[in-house]
mmCIF file of C-alpha atoms and ligand atoms in Angstrom:
data_model
loop_
_atom_site.group_PDB
_atom_site.id
_atom_site.type_symbol
_atom_site.label_atom_id
_atom_site.label_comp_id
_atom_site.label_asym_id
_atom_site.label_seq_id
_atom_site.Cartn_x
_atom_site.Cartn_y
_atom_site.Cartn_z
ATOM 1 C CA UNK A 8 100.266 113.944 57.824
ATOM 2 C CA UNK A 9 97.210 114.256 60.269
ATOM 3 C CA UNK A 10 95.335 116.878 59.407
ATOM 4 C CA UNK A 11 95.935 118.997 62.613
ATOM 5 C CA UNK A 12 99.856 118.668 61.993
ATOM 6 C CA UNK A 13 99.573 119.490 58.746
ATOM 7 C CA UNK A 14 97.689 122.574 59.699
ATOM 8 C CA UNK A 15 100.238 123.205 62.459
ATOM 9 C CA UNK A 16 103.233 122.714 60.043
ATOM 10 C CA UNK A 17 101.213 125.733 57.739
ATOM 11 C CA UNK A 18 101.260 127.763 61.185
ATOM 12 C CA UNK A 19 97.631 127.781 60.451
ATOM 13 C CA UNK A 20 96.191 125.834 63.558
ATOM 14 C CA UNK A 21 98.895 126.471 65.647
ATOM 15 C CA UNK A 22 98.638 128.061 69.375
ATOM 16 C CA UNK A 23 98.641 131.824 69.327
ATOM 17 C CA UNK A 24 99.984 133.726 72.646
ATOM 18 C CA UNK A 25 99.589 136.945 70.751
ATOM 19 C CA UNK A 26 97.150 139.280 70.429
ATOM 20 C CA UNK A 27 94.389 137.966 68.819
ATOM 21 C CA UNK A 28 91.425 139.654 65.944
ATOM 22 C CA UNK A 29 89.220 138.926 69.086
ATOM 23 C CA UNK A 30 91.101 141.361 70.959
ATOM 24 C CA UNK A 31 91.709 139.306 74.209
ATOM 25 C CA UNK A 32 95.364 137.623 74.872
ATOM 26 C CA UNK A 33 95.423 134.003 74.742
ATOM 27 C CA UNK A 34 98.023 131.493 75.094
ATOM 28 C CA UNK A 35 95.505 128.525 74.949
ATOM 29 C CA UNK A 36 93.332 128.700 72.031
ATOM 30 C CA UNK A 37 94.680 129.540 68.646
ATOM 31 C CA UNK A 38 93.778 132.844 67.669
ATOM 32 C CA UNK A 39 90.883 133.946 66.545
ATOM 33 C CA UNK A 40 91.108 136.016 62.922
ATOM 34 C CA UNK A 41 93.520 132.738 62.189
ATOM 35 C CA UNK A 42 91.254 130.144 62.693
ATOM 36 C CA UNK A 43 87.856 130.964 62.371
ATOM 37 C CA UNK A 44 87.824 129.541 58.686
ATOM 38 C CA UNK A 45 89.908 126.742 59.665
ATOM 39 C CA UNK A 46 87.598 123.558 60.007
ATOM 40 C CA UNK A 47 89.297 120.429 62.488
ATOM 41 C CA UNK A 48 88.288 116.670 61.774
ATOM 42 C CA UNK A 49 88.970 114.556 64.006
ATOM 43 C CA UNK A 50 88.761 111.068 65.463
ATOM 44 C CA UNK A 51 87.020 109.549 68.558
ATOM 45 C CA UNK A 52 87.686 106.404 70.100
ATOM 46 C CA UNK A 53 85.609 104.788 72.393
ATOM 47 C CA UNK A 54 84.847 101.590 74.923
ATOM 48 C CA UNK A 55 81.678 100.726 73.773
ATOM 49 C CA UNK A 56 80.750 98.454 70.462
ATOM 50 C CA UNK A 57 80.298 100.869 67.853
ATOM 51 C CA UNK A 58 75.728 102.544 68.585
ATOM 52 C CA UNK A 59 75.886 101.062 71.511
ATOM 53 C CA UNK A 60 72.497 101.964 72.913
ATOM 54 C CA UNK A 61 73.111 104.345 75.600
ATOM 55 C CA UNK A 62 76.434 104.135 76.174
ATOM 56 C CA UNK A 63 77.443 104.217 72.154
ATOM 57 C CA UNK A 64 75.090 106.102 71.064
ATOM 58 C CA UNK A 65 76.372 108.721 73.349
ATOM 59 C CA UNK A 66 79.468 109.166 71.954
ATOM 60 C CA UNK A 67 77.878 109.462 68.690
ATOM 61 C CA UNK A 68 75.326 112.482 70.638
ATOM 62 C CA UNK A 69 78.544 114.243 71.397
ATOM 63 C CA UNK A 70 79.739 114.077 68.016
ATOM 64 C CA UNK A 71 76.594 115.369 66.439
ATOM 65 C CA UNK A 72 76.052 118.274 69.301
ATOM 66 C CA UNK A 73 79.921 119.541 68.609
ATOM 67 C CA UNK A 74 79.095 118.637 64.702
ATOM 68 C CA UNK A 75 76.112 121.154 64.860
ATOM 69 C CA UNK A 76 77.163 123.840 67.342
ATOM 70 C CA UNK A 77 80.169 124.852 65.618
ATOM 71 C CA UNK A 78 78.370 124.680 62.065
ATOM 72 C CA UNK A 79 80.263 122.043 60.442
ATOM 73 C CA UNK A 80 83.732 123.460 61.820
ATOM 74 C CA UNK A 81 84.712 120.898 64.238
ATOM 75 C CA UNK A 82 83.868 117.712 62.827
ATOM 76 C CA UNK A 83 84.210 114.449 64.809
ATOM 77 C CA UNK A 84 84.202 110.600 63.838
ATOM 78 C CA UNK A 85 83.375 107.917 65.836
ATOM 79 C CA UNK A 86 84.837 104.575 65.779
ATOM 80 C CA UNK A 87 83.442 101.663 68.177
ATOM 81 C CA UNK A 88 85.765 99.928 70.396
ATOM 82 C CA UNK A 89 87.928 97.467 68.295
ATOM 83 C CA UNK A 90 87.935 99.918 65.148
ATOM 84 C CA UNK A 91 90.961 102.185 65.342
ATOM 85 C CA UNK A 92 91.489 100.453 69.280
ATOM 86 C CA UNK A 93 90.797 97.838 71.244
ATOM 87 C CA UNK A 94 88.739 99.005 74.426
ATOM 88 C CA UNK A 95 90.985 99.589 76.886
ATOM 89 C CA UNK A 96 93.507 101.040 74.621
ATOM 90 C CA UNK A 97 91.128 104.061 73.705
ATOM 91 C CA UNK A 98 93.013 106.326 77.016
ATOM 92 C CA UNK A 99 96.252 106.173 75.306
ATOM 93 C CA UNK A 100 95.165 106.250 71.858
ATOM 94 C CA UNK A 101 94.140 109.835 73.228
ATOM 95 C CA UNK A 102 96.944 110.102 75.127
ATOM 96 C CA UNK A 103 99.748 109.824 72.197
ATOM 97 C CA UNK A 104 97.524 111.074 69.663
ATOM 98 C CA UNK A 105 96.605 108.570 67.805
ATOM 99 C CA UNK A 106 92.725 109.740 68.223
ATOM 100 C CA UNK A 107 91.898 113.390 69.752
ATOM 101 C CA UNK A 108 88.979 112.726 71.458
ATOM 102 C CA UNK A 109 87.837 109.572 73.652
ATOM 103 C CA UNK A 110 84.772 107.938 75.743
ATOM 104 C CA UNK A 111 85.168 106.020 78.117
ATOM 105 C CA UNK A 112 84.928 105.908 81.971
ATOM 106 C CA UNK A 113 87.654 106.215 84.218
ATOM 107 C CA UNK A 114 87.863 103.336 86.199
ATOM 108 C CA UNK A 115 89.033 101.508 83.052
ATOM 109 C CA UNK A 116 92.228 103.609 83.711
ATOM 110 C CA UNK A 117 92.806 101.701 87.563
ATOM 111 C CA UNK A 118 96.020 100.582 86.176
ATOM 112 C CA UNK A 119 97.400 103.925 85.870
ATOM 113 C CA UNK A 120 95.996 105.322 89.374
ATOM 114 C CA UNK A 121 94.107 103.654 91.567
ATOM 115 C CA UNK A 122 92.176 106.765 92.546
ATOM 116 C CA UNK A 123 91.011 107.533 88.931
ATOM 117 C CA UNK A 124 88.171 105.407 90.351
ATOM 118 C CA UNK A 125 86.633 107.764 92.067
ATOM 119 C CA UNK A 126 86.040 109.532 88.943
ATOM 120 C CA UNK A 127 83.372 106.606 87.774
ATOM 121 C CA UNK A 128 82.279 105.224 90.678
ATOM 122 C CA UNK A 129 82.343 104.375 94.240
ATOM 123 C CA UNK A 130 80.423 100.990 95.628
ATOM 124 C CA UNK A 131 78.135 102.420 98.365
ATOM 125 C CA UNK A 132 78.811 105.717 97.049
ATOM 126 C CA UNK A 133 77.623 108.855 95.062
ATOM 127 C CA UNK A 134 74.452 108.461 93.083
ATOM 128 C CA UNK A 135 74.449 110.291 89.537
ATOM 129 C CA UNK A 136 72.911 113.839 90.940
ATOM 130 C CA UNK A 137 75.471 113.481 93.776
ATOM 131 C CA UNK A 138 78.316 112.824 91.525
ATOM 132 C CA UNK A 139 77.660 115.522 89.000
ATOM 133 C CA UNK A 140 77.140 117.885 92.143
ATOM 134 C CA UNK A 141 80.423 117.182 93.554
ATOM 135 C CA UNK A 142 82.761 117.092 90.376
ATOM 136 C CA UNK A 143 80.947 120.481 88.585
ATOM 137 C CA UNK A 144 80.576 122.326 92.278
ATOM 138 C CA UNK A 145 81.953 120.190 94.614
ATOM 139 C CA UNK A 146 85.491 120.240 93.978
ATOM 140 C CA UNK A 147 85.647 117.301 91.651
ATOM 141 C CA UNK A 148 86.404 118.121 88.276
ATOM 142 C CA UNK A 149 89.426 120.115 89.486
ATOM 143 C CA UNK A 150 90.657 117.137 90.855
ATOM 144 C CA UNK A 151 89.841 115.084 87.865
ATOM 145 C CA UNK A 152 91.630 117.349 86.011
ATOM 146 C CA UNK A 153 94.613 117.962 87.784
ATOM 147 C CA UNK A 154 94.311 113.581 87.890
ATOM 148 C CA UNK A 155 94.858 113.715 84.171
ATOM 149 C CA UNK A 156 97.054 116.269 83.768
ATOM 150 C CA UNK A 157 100.438 114.457 83.685
ATOM 151 C CA UNK A 158 99.011 112.512 80.849
ATOM 152 C CA UNK A 159 98.328 115.229 78.763
ATOM 153 C CA UNK A 160 94.535 114.574 78.623
ATOM 154 C CA UNK A 161 91.397 117.056 79.704
ATOM 155 C CA UNK A 162 88.716 115.063 81.022
ATOM 156 C CA UNK A 163 84.670 115.802 81.095
ATOM 157 C CA UNK A 164 81.368 114.242 82.271
ATOM 158 C CA UNK A 165 79.889 113.094 79.707
ATOM 159 C CA UNK A 166 77.414 110.711 80.578
ATOM 160 C CA UNK A 167 76.083 109.069 83.487
ATOM 161 C CA UNK A 168 73.567 105.397 84.212
ATOM 162 C CA UNK A 169 72.227 106.102 86.987
ATOM 163 C CA UNK A 170 72.003 103.107 89.769
ATOM 164 C CA UNK A 171 72.709 99.762 87.657
ATOM 165 C CA UNK A 172 71.905 96.167 88.458
ATOM 166 C CA UNK A 173 73.741 93.935 90.219
ATOM 167 C CA UNK A 174 74.078 91.401 88.035
ATOM 168 C CA UNK A 175 73.402 88.298 86.076
ATOM 169 C CA UNK A 176 73.642 85.006 88.449
ATOM 170 C CA UNK A 177 73.788 81.089 87.259
ATOM 171 C CA UNK A 178 72.991 80.318 90.865
ATOM 172 C CA UNK A 179 71.397 82.041 94.504
ATOM 173 C CA UNK A 180 73.540 84.514 96.324
ATOM 174 C CA UNK A 181 71.774 83.661 99.844
ATOM 175 C CA UNK A 182 75.309 84.156 101.680
ATOM 176 C CA UNK A 183 78.570 86.269 101.077
ATOM 177 C CA UNK A 184 79.698 82.008 100.933
ATOM 178 C CA UNK A 185 78.131 81.881 97.191
ATOM 179 C CA UNK A 186 80.473 84.605 95.879
ATOM 180 C CA UNK A 187 83.396 82.624 97.092
ATOM 181 C CA UNK A 188 84.904 81.227 93.615
ATOM 182 C CA UNK A 189 82.776 83.188 91.464
ATOM 183 C CA UNK A 190 84.321 84.163 88.432
ATOM 184 C CA UNK A 191 82.482 87.164 87.948
ATOM 185 C CA UNK A 192 82.677 90.383 85.481
ATOM 186 C CA UNK A 193 82.653 93.337 87.542
ATOM 187 C CA UNK A 194 85.338 96.744 87.278
ATOM 188 C CA UNK A 195 86.352 99.017 89.254
ATOM 189 C CA UNK A 196 86.626 99.001 93.287
ATOM 190 C CA UNK A 197 83.339 96.615 92.766
ATOM 191 C CA UNK A 198 85.774 93.893 91.553
ATOM 192 C CA UNK A 199 88.156 94.358 94.768
ATOM 193 C CA UNK A 200 85.240 93.977 96.859
ATOM 194 C CA UNK A 201 84.452 90.479 95.078
ATOM 195 C CA UNK A 202 88.371 89.409 95.276
ATOM 196 C CA UNK A 203 88.008 90.119 99.268
ATOM 197 C CA UNK A 204 84.853 88.428 99.666
ATOM 198 C CA UNK A 205 86.924 85.654 97.652
ATOM 199 C CA UNK A 206 85.627 85.825 94.021
ATOM 200 C CA UNK A 207 87.612 86.553 90.732
ATOM 201 C CA UNK A 208 86.933 89.670 89.042
ATOM 202 C CA UNK A 209 87.690 89.551 85.689
ATOM 203 C CA UNK A 210 87.071 92.631 83.180
ATOM 204 C CA UNK A 211 86.071 91.402 79.717
ATOM 205 C CA UNK A 212 84.596 94.581 77.552
ATOM 206 C CA UNK A 213 81.021 94.805 76.474
ATOM 207 C CA UNK A 214 80.997 93.416 73.585
ATOM 208 C CA UNK A 215 82.313 89.789 74.932
ATOM 209 C CA UNK A 216 80.277 89.463 77.910
ATOM 210 C CA UNK A 217 77.032 87.544 76.225
ATOM 211 C CA UNK A 218 79.616 84.705 74.942
ATOM 212 C CA UNK A 219 81.620 84.848 77.801
ATOM 213 C CA UNK A 220 78.957 83.869 79.937
ATOM 214 C CA UNK A 221 77.116 81.433 77.365
ATOM 215 C CA UNK A 222 80.457 79.633 77.308
ATOM 216 C CA UNK A 223 81.096 79.451 80.951
ATOM 217 C CA UNK A 224 84.198 81.492 80.781
ATOM 218 C CA UNK A 225 82.606 83.764 83.154
ATOM 219 C CA UNK A 226 80.241 81.929 85.757
ATOM 220 C CA UNK A 227 78.565 85.896 86.806
ATOM 221 C CA UNK A 228 78.506 89.300 84.902
ATOM 222 C CA UNK A 229 77.443 92.892 85.602
ATOM 223 C CA UNK A 230 76.554 95.305 82.712
ATOM 224 C CA UNK A 231 74.904 98.333 83.171
ATOM 225 C CA UNK A 232 71.248 97.872 83.903
ATOM 226 C CA UNK A 233 67.633 96.628 81.996
ATOM 227 C CA UNK A 234 68.318 99.136 79.187
ATOM 228 C CA UNK A 235 71.895 98.021 78.241
ATOM 229 C CA UNK A 236 71.825 94.402 79.565
ATOM 230 C CA UNK A 237 68.350 93.922 77.557
ATOM 231 C CA UNK A 238 70.476 94.277 74.065
ATOM 232 C CA UNK A 239 73.523 91.931 74.513
ATOM 233 C CA UNK A 240 70.354 89.443 75.820
ATOM 234 C CA UNK A 241 72.132 88.802 78.698
ATOM 235 C CA UNK A 242 69.147 87.227 80.230
ATOM 236 C CA UNK A 243 69.635 84.036 77.670
ATOM 237 C CA UNK A 244 72.977 83.260 79.226
ATOM 238 C CA UNK A 245 71.772 83.663 82.952
ATOM 239 C CA UNK A 246 68.857 82.796 85.288
ATOM 240 C CA UNK A 247 68.769 85.483 88.218
ATOM 241 C CA UNK A 248 69.273 89.031 87.653
ATOM 242 C CA UNK A 249 70.055 90.667 91.126
ATOM 243 C CA UNK A 250 69.347 94.264 91.824
ATOM 244 C CA UNK A 251 70.347 96.746 93.589
ATOM 245 C CA UNK A 252 74.233 97.870 91.852
ATOM 246 C CA UNK A 253 75.552 98.388 95.284
ATOM 247 C CA UNK A 254 79.238 98.336 93.432
ATOM 248 C CA UNK A 255 78.189 101.146 90.808
ATOM 249 C CA UNK A 256 75.402 104.052 92.206
ATOM 250 C CA UNK A 257 76.032 106.070 89.679
ATOM 251 C CA UNK A 258 79.035 105.509 87.198
ATOM 252 C CA UNK A 259 79.762 108.832 85.238
ATOM 253 C CA UNK A 260 81.366 108.104 81.563
ATOM 254 C CA UNK A 261 84.302 110.219 80.540
ATOM 255 C CA UNK A 262 85.249 112.467 77.195
ATOM 256 C CA UNK A 263 88.750 113.063 77.377
ATOM 257 C CA UNK A 264 90.364 115.398 74.779
ATOM 258 C CA UNK A 265 94.057 115.441 73.835
ATOM 259 C CA UNK A 266 95.302 118.584 75.396
ATOM 260 C CA UNK A 267 97.720 119.951 72.358
ATOM 261 C CA UNK A 268 94.366 118.781 69.977
ATOM 262 C CA UNK A 269 92.445 121.081 72.187
ATOM 263 C CA UNK A 270 94.707 123.941 72.642
ATOM 264 C CA UNK A 271 94.942 124.374 68.419
ATOM 265 C CA UNK A 272 91.070 125.461 68.540
ATOM 266 C CA UNK A 273 89.923 128.754 69.097
ATOM 267 C CA UNK A 274 88.152 129.736 72.211
ATOM 268 C CA UNK A 275 84.812 129.120 70.606
ATOM 269 C CA UNK A 276 85.738 125.254 69.641
ATOM 270 C CA UNK A 277 86.926 125.004 73.107
ATOM 271 C CA UNK A 278 83.977 126.004 74.931
ATOM 272 C CA UNK A 279 81.595 124.033 72.517
ATOM 273 C CA UNK A 280 83.489 120.876 72.885
ATOM 274 C CA UNK A 281 83.035 121.408 76.762
ATOM 275 C CA UNK A 282 79.677 122.290 76.945
ATOM 276 C CA UNK A 283 78.652 119.652 74.729
ATOM 277 C CA UNK A 284 80.111 117.413 76.722
ATOM 278 C CA UNK A 285 77.998 118.773 79.245
ATOM 279 C CA UNK A 286 74.733 118.335 77.132
ATOM 280 C CA UNK A 287 75.418 114.748 76.994
ATOM 281 C CA UNK A 288 76.190 114.351 80.388
ATOM 282 C CA UNK A 289 72.875 115.333 81.343
ATOM 283 C CA UNK A 290 71.349 113.687 78.198
ATOM 284 C CA UNK A 291 72.501 110.355 78.878
ATOM 285 C CA UNK A 292 71.260 109.851 82.189
ATOM 286 C CA UNK A 293 67.618 111.069 81.304
ATOM 287 C CA UNK A 294 67.914 108.721 77.977
ATOM 288 C CA UNK A 295 68.503 106.009 80.797
ATOM 289 C CA UNK A 296 66.277 106.894 83.470
ATOM 290 C CA UNK A 297 63.084 106.266 80.270
ATOM 291 C CA UNK A 298 64.724 103.607 78.690
ATOM 292 C CA UNK A 299 65.125 100.779 81.621
ATOM 293 C CA UNK A 300 61.752 101.388 83.041
ATOM 294 C CA UNK A 301 60.336 99.990 79.422
ATOM 295 C CA UNK A 302 63.758 97.292 79.026
ATOM 296 C CA UNK A 303 62.868 96.144 82.878
ATOM 297 C CA UNK A 304 59.055 95.671 81.661
ATOM 298 C CA UNK A 305 60.233 93.383 78.661
ATOM 299 C CA UNK A 306 62.882 91.579 80.662
ATOM 300 C CA UNK A 307 60.281 90.462 83.314
ATOM 301 C CA UNK A 308 56.663 89.915 80.948
ATOM 302 C CA UNK A 309 58.035 88.985 77.748
ATOM 303 C CA UNK A 310 61.213 87.181 78.715
ATOM 304 C CA UNK A 311 60.230 86.172 82.647
ATOM 305 C CA UNK A 312 63.599 86.875 84.315
ATOM 306 C CA UNK A 313 63.585 85.726 87.601
ATOM 307 C CA UNK A 314 64.334 89.517 89.638
ATOM 308 C CA UNK A 315 65.967 89.219 93.226
ATOM 309 C CA UNK A 316 66.963 91.373 95.586
ATOM 310 C CA UNK A 317 70.638 90.441 97.375
ATOM 311 C CA UNK A 318 70.023 89.788 100.997
ATOM 312 C CA UNK A 319 70.166 92.826 103.550
ATOM 313 C CA UNK A 320 73.458 90.549 105.255
ATOM 314 C CA UNK A 321 75.031 90.148 101.647
ATOM 315 C CA UNK A 322 74.793 93.872 101.638
ATOM 316 C CA UNK A 323 76.047 94.357 105.253
ATOM 317 C CA UNK A 324 79.416 92.273 104.161
ATOM 318 C CA UNK A 325 79.740 94.220 100.952
ATOM 319 C CA UNK A 326 79.647 97.506 101.741
ATOM 320 C CA UNK A 327 81.928 96.583 105.025
ATOM 321 C CA UNK A 328 84.486 95.078 102.758
ATOM 322 C CA UNK A 329 83.944 98.171 100.708
ATOM 323 C CA UNK A 330 84.691 100.335 102.847
ATOM 324 C CA UNK A 331 87.774 98.996 103.117
ATOM 325 C CA UNK A 332 88.455 98.527 99.292
ATOM 326 C CA UNK A 333 88.020 102.285 99.083
ATOM 327 C CA UNK A 334 89.866 103.589 102.205
ATOM 328 C CA UNK A 335 93.197 102.144 100.893
ATOM 329 C CA UNK A 336 93.080 103.315 97.846
ATOM 330 C CA UNK A 337 93.355 106.674 99.778
ATOM 331 C CA UNK A 338 96.795 105.032 101.247
ATOM 332 C CA UNK A 339 98.262 104.942 97.414
ATOM 333 C CA UNK A 340 100.084 108.724 97.680
ATOM 334 C CA UNK A 341 99.055 111.949 98.955
ATOM 335 C CA UNK A 342 97.160 112.666 95.692
ATOM 336 C CA UNK A 343 94.669 109.673 96.180
ATOM 337 C CA UNK A 344 93.997 110.614 99.834
ATOM 338 C CA UNK A 345 93.305 114.443 98.862
ATOM 339 C CA UNK A 346 90.421 112.751 96.007
ATOM 340 C CA UNK A 347 89.257 110.743 98.696
ATOM 341 C CA UNK A 348 88.855 112.932 101.392
ATOM 342 C CA UNK A 349 86.691 115.222 99.101
ATOM 343 C CA UNK A 350 85.069 112.813 97.480
ATOM 344 C CA UNK A 351 83.914 111.506 101.211
ATOM 345 C CA UNK A 352 83.541 114.713 102.421
ATOM 346 C CA UNK A 353 81.397 115.814 100.374
ATOM 347 C CA UNK A 354 79.111 111.875 99.969
ATOM 348 C CA UNK A 355 78.792 112.502 103.356
ATOM 349 C CA UNK A 356 77.484 116.086 103.374
ATOM 350 C CA UNK A 357 74.843 115.098 100.786
ATOM 351 C CA UNK A 358 73.607 111.620 102.442
ATOM 352 C CA UNK A 359 72.937 114.457 105.271
ATOM 353 C CA UNK A 360 70.386 116.342 102.624
ATOM 354 C CA UNK A 361 69.351 113.556 100.786
ATOM 355 C CA UNK A 362 67.794 111.853 104.083
ATOM 356 C CA UNK A 363 65.868 114.437 104.568
ATOM 357 C CA UNK A 364 64.537 115.421 101.000
ATOM 358 C CA UNK A 365 65.530 112.651 97.690
ATOM 359 C CA UNK A 366 65.370 109.819 100.670
ATOM 360 C CA UNK A 367 62.553 110.959 102.752
ATOM 361 C CA UNK A 368 60.339 111.175 99.895
ATOM 362 C CA UNK A 369 60.855 108.065 97.822
ATOM 363 C CA UNK A 370 60.113 106.470 101.049
ATOM 364 C CA UNK A 371 56.747 107.634 101.770
ATOM 365 C CA UNK A 372 55.544 107.735 97.578
HETATM 366 CA CA1 CA B 421 78.794 98.284 85.057
#
């Protein structure tokens, strides 16, 4: 019997609807007195190889924060992709309660609802700062919670990669025609844009990328950026490294928690979980800024990587296709339209302000 089920069986960890010892009536948090001394052990499944730099380590950082903040009352064991379930089955593992928690990104679950992709990243969409502003202060979180509600899972932002790189190619990309027939690992809506451009998007878990590219199973791949791409040695499998990651301008990673498991926690531990996710969200973004700088230097100056920029007209065409692909998601259903409208309206306002602030400054420095 799983520990929390065992505790529930004993009536210890059950969600209390009565008056707790803290003097507050709560229907969602287990009572304070009963659970103050209870220790909880959770499993976290992830879509990353165990301890993979930046991504896997963000999951470990999250677990460590929760452990420290709770003084060991909630401990979380992190599992890499494939240890309990394969990478792309981790959402279902949390839904079903095999694991109480997961770390991944919403676009991996687009098969459940294409609108989930707005909570990861959108081609030519918002940057990390803008995403966080939308999620935390622009209504994004409420929509995200509603989107996962039918699955009994609570989402939280728990990391961001910043602007990614455009990917690794073994031929030059001089026109949109060069994408025709290209079998490329590229997830989410960016993949649909590639399909519209005549290519074939495939989704391969990170851990299989190097061999897939090296053996010609795929022609090209994007992964994240210098920090992560160097860790997989992708420069050893492709000739050109293209900038920028038009398809992933600020990808949000998520922490998902099984809502039943969450309800068994006392209120202070629930708050710790949510705040640890927030700390992880900020920490990962800053780590990527620092580590990408160093890794880019190594890729160029040690490994002689040929860094290219996509030509302007290719970017222009990709932008047109992206607008279509993103708008199509809104056609899915009424709720998808609501998410799209919220995202787009926030993004447009942010563009106006950023043009006068971040963008104006970056252009002149
Ligand atoms: Ca990527």
